[in-house]
Short mmCIF file of C-alpha atoms in Angstrom, two decimals:
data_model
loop_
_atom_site.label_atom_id
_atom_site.label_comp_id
_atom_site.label_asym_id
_atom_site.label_seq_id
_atom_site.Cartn_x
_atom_site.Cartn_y
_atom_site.Cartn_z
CA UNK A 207 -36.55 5.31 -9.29
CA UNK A 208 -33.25 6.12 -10.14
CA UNK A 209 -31.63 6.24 -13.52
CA UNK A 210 -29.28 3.25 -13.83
CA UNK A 211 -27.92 1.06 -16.84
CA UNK A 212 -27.37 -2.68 -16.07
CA UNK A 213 -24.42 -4.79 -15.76
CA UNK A 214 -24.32 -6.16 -19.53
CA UNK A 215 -24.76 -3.19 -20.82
CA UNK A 216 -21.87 -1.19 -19.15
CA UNK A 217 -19.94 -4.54 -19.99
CA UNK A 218 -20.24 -3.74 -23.84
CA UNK A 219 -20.54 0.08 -23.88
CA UNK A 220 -17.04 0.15 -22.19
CA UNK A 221 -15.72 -3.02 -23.51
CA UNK A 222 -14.18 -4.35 -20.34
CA UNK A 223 -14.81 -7.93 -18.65
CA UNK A 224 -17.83 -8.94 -16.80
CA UNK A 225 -15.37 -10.13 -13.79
CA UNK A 226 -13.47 -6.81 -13.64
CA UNK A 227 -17.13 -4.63 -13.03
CA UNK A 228 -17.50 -7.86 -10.23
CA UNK A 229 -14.59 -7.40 -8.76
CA UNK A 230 -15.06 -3.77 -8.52
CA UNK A 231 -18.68 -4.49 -6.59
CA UNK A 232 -16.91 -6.66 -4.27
CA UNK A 233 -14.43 -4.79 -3.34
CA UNK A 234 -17.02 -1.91 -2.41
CA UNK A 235 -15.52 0.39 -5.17
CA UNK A 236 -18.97 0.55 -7.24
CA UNK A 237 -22.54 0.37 -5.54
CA UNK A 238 -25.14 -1.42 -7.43
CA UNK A 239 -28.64 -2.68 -7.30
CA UNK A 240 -30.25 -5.59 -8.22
CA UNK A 241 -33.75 -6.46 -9.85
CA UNK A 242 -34.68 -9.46 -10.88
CA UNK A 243 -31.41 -11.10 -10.77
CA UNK A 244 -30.43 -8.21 -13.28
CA UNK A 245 -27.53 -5.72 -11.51
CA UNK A 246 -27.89 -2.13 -12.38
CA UNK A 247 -25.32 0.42 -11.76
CA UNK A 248 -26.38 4.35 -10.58
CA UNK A 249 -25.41 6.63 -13.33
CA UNK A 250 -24.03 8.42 -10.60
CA UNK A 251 -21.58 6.18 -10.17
CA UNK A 252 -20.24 5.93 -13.79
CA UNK A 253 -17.33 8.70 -13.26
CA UNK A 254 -16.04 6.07 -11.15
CA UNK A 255 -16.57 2.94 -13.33
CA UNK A 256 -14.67 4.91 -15.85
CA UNK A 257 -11.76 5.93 -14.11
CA UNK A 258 -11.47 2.90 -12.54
CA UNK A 259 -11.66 1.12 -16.51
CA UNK A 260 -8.92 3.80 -17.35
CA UNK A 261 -6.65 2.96 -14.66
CA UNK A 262 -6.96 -0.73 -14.92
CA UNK A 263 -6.89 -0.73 -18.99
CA UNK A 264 -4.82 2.11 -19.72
CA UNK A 265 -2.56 1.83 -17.27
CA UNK A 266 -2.27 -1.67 -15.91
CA UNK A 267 -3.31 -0.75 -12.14
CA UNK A 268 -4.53 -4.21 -10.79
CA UNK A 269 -7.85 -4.27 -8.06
CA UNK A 270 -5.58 -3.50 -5.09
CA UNK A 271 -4.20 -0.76 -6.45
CA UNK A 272 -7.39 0.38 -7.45
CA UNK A 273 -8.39 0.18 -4.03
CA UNK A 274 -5.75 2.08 -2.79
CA UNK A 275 -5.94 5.02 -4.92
CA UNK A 276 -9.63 5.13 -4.46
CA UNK A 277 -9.07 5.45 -0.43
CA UNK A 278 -5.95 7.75 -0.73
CA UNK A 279 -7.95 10.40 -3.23
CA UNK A 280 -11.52 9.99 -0.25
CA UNK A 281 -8.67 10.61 2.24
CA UNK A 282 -7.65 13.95 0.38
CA UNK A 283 -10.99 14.65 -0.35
CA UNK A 284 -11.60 14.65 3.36
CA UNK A 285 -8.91 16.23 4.49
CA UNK A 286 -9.78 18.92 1.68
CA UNK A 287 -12.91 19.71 2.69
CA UNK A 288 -11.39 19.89 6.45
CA UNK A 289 -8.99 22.65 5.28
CA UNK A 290 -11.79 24.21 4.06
CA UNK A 291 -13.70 24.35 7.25
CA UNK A 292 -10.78 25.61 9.17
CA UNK A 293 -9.83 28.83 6.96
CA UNK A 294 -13.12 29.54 7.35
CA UNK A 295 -13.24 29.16 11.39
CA UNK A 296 -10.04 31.11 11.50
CA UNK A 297 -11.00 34.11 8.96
CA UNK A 298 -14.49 33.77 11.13
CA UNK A 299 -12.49 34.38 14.28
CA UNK A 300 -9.47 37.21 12.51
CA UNK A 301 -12.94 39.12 12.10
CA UNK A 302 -13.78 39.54 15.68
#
């Protein structure tokens, strides 16, 4: 199994409100599990519970614009690792 903290507990370790971690499952910006009607969240996914609880406490970025940065930095991420991949197909092919 997993390593995972639930739902109440992230709620008072980070102080933030019960309806702002919801919103943040239904909007497909945290994955979670649930076990007997407890939800859990992956520690792998706390980086992103806590920059999301940055952004929306510290600097007043509401759920859609939570959304949007999330999909803008994946897009760079992407497109990152696809610059990647190409310098290394074209030093591959200045080598032959």
């Amino acid at each position: 199994m997993s390593e995972r903290i639930s739902r109440e507990e992230l709620v008072k370790i980070y102080n933030i409100e019960i309806t702002f971690f919801d919103s943040l499952e239904e909007a497909g910006l945290l994955k979670t599990e649930t076990e007997n009607d407890v939800k859990y969240l992956l520690y792998e996914e706390l980086p992103a519970l806590e920059r999301f609880a940055n952004w929306h406490y510290d600097l007043d970025v509401n759920l859609p614009g939570l959304e949007v940065i999330h999909h803008l930095l994946e897009k760079m991420e992407r497109l990152s690792q696809e610059n990647r991949r190409l310098m290394r197909l074209s030093t591959y092919f200045m080598e032959e």
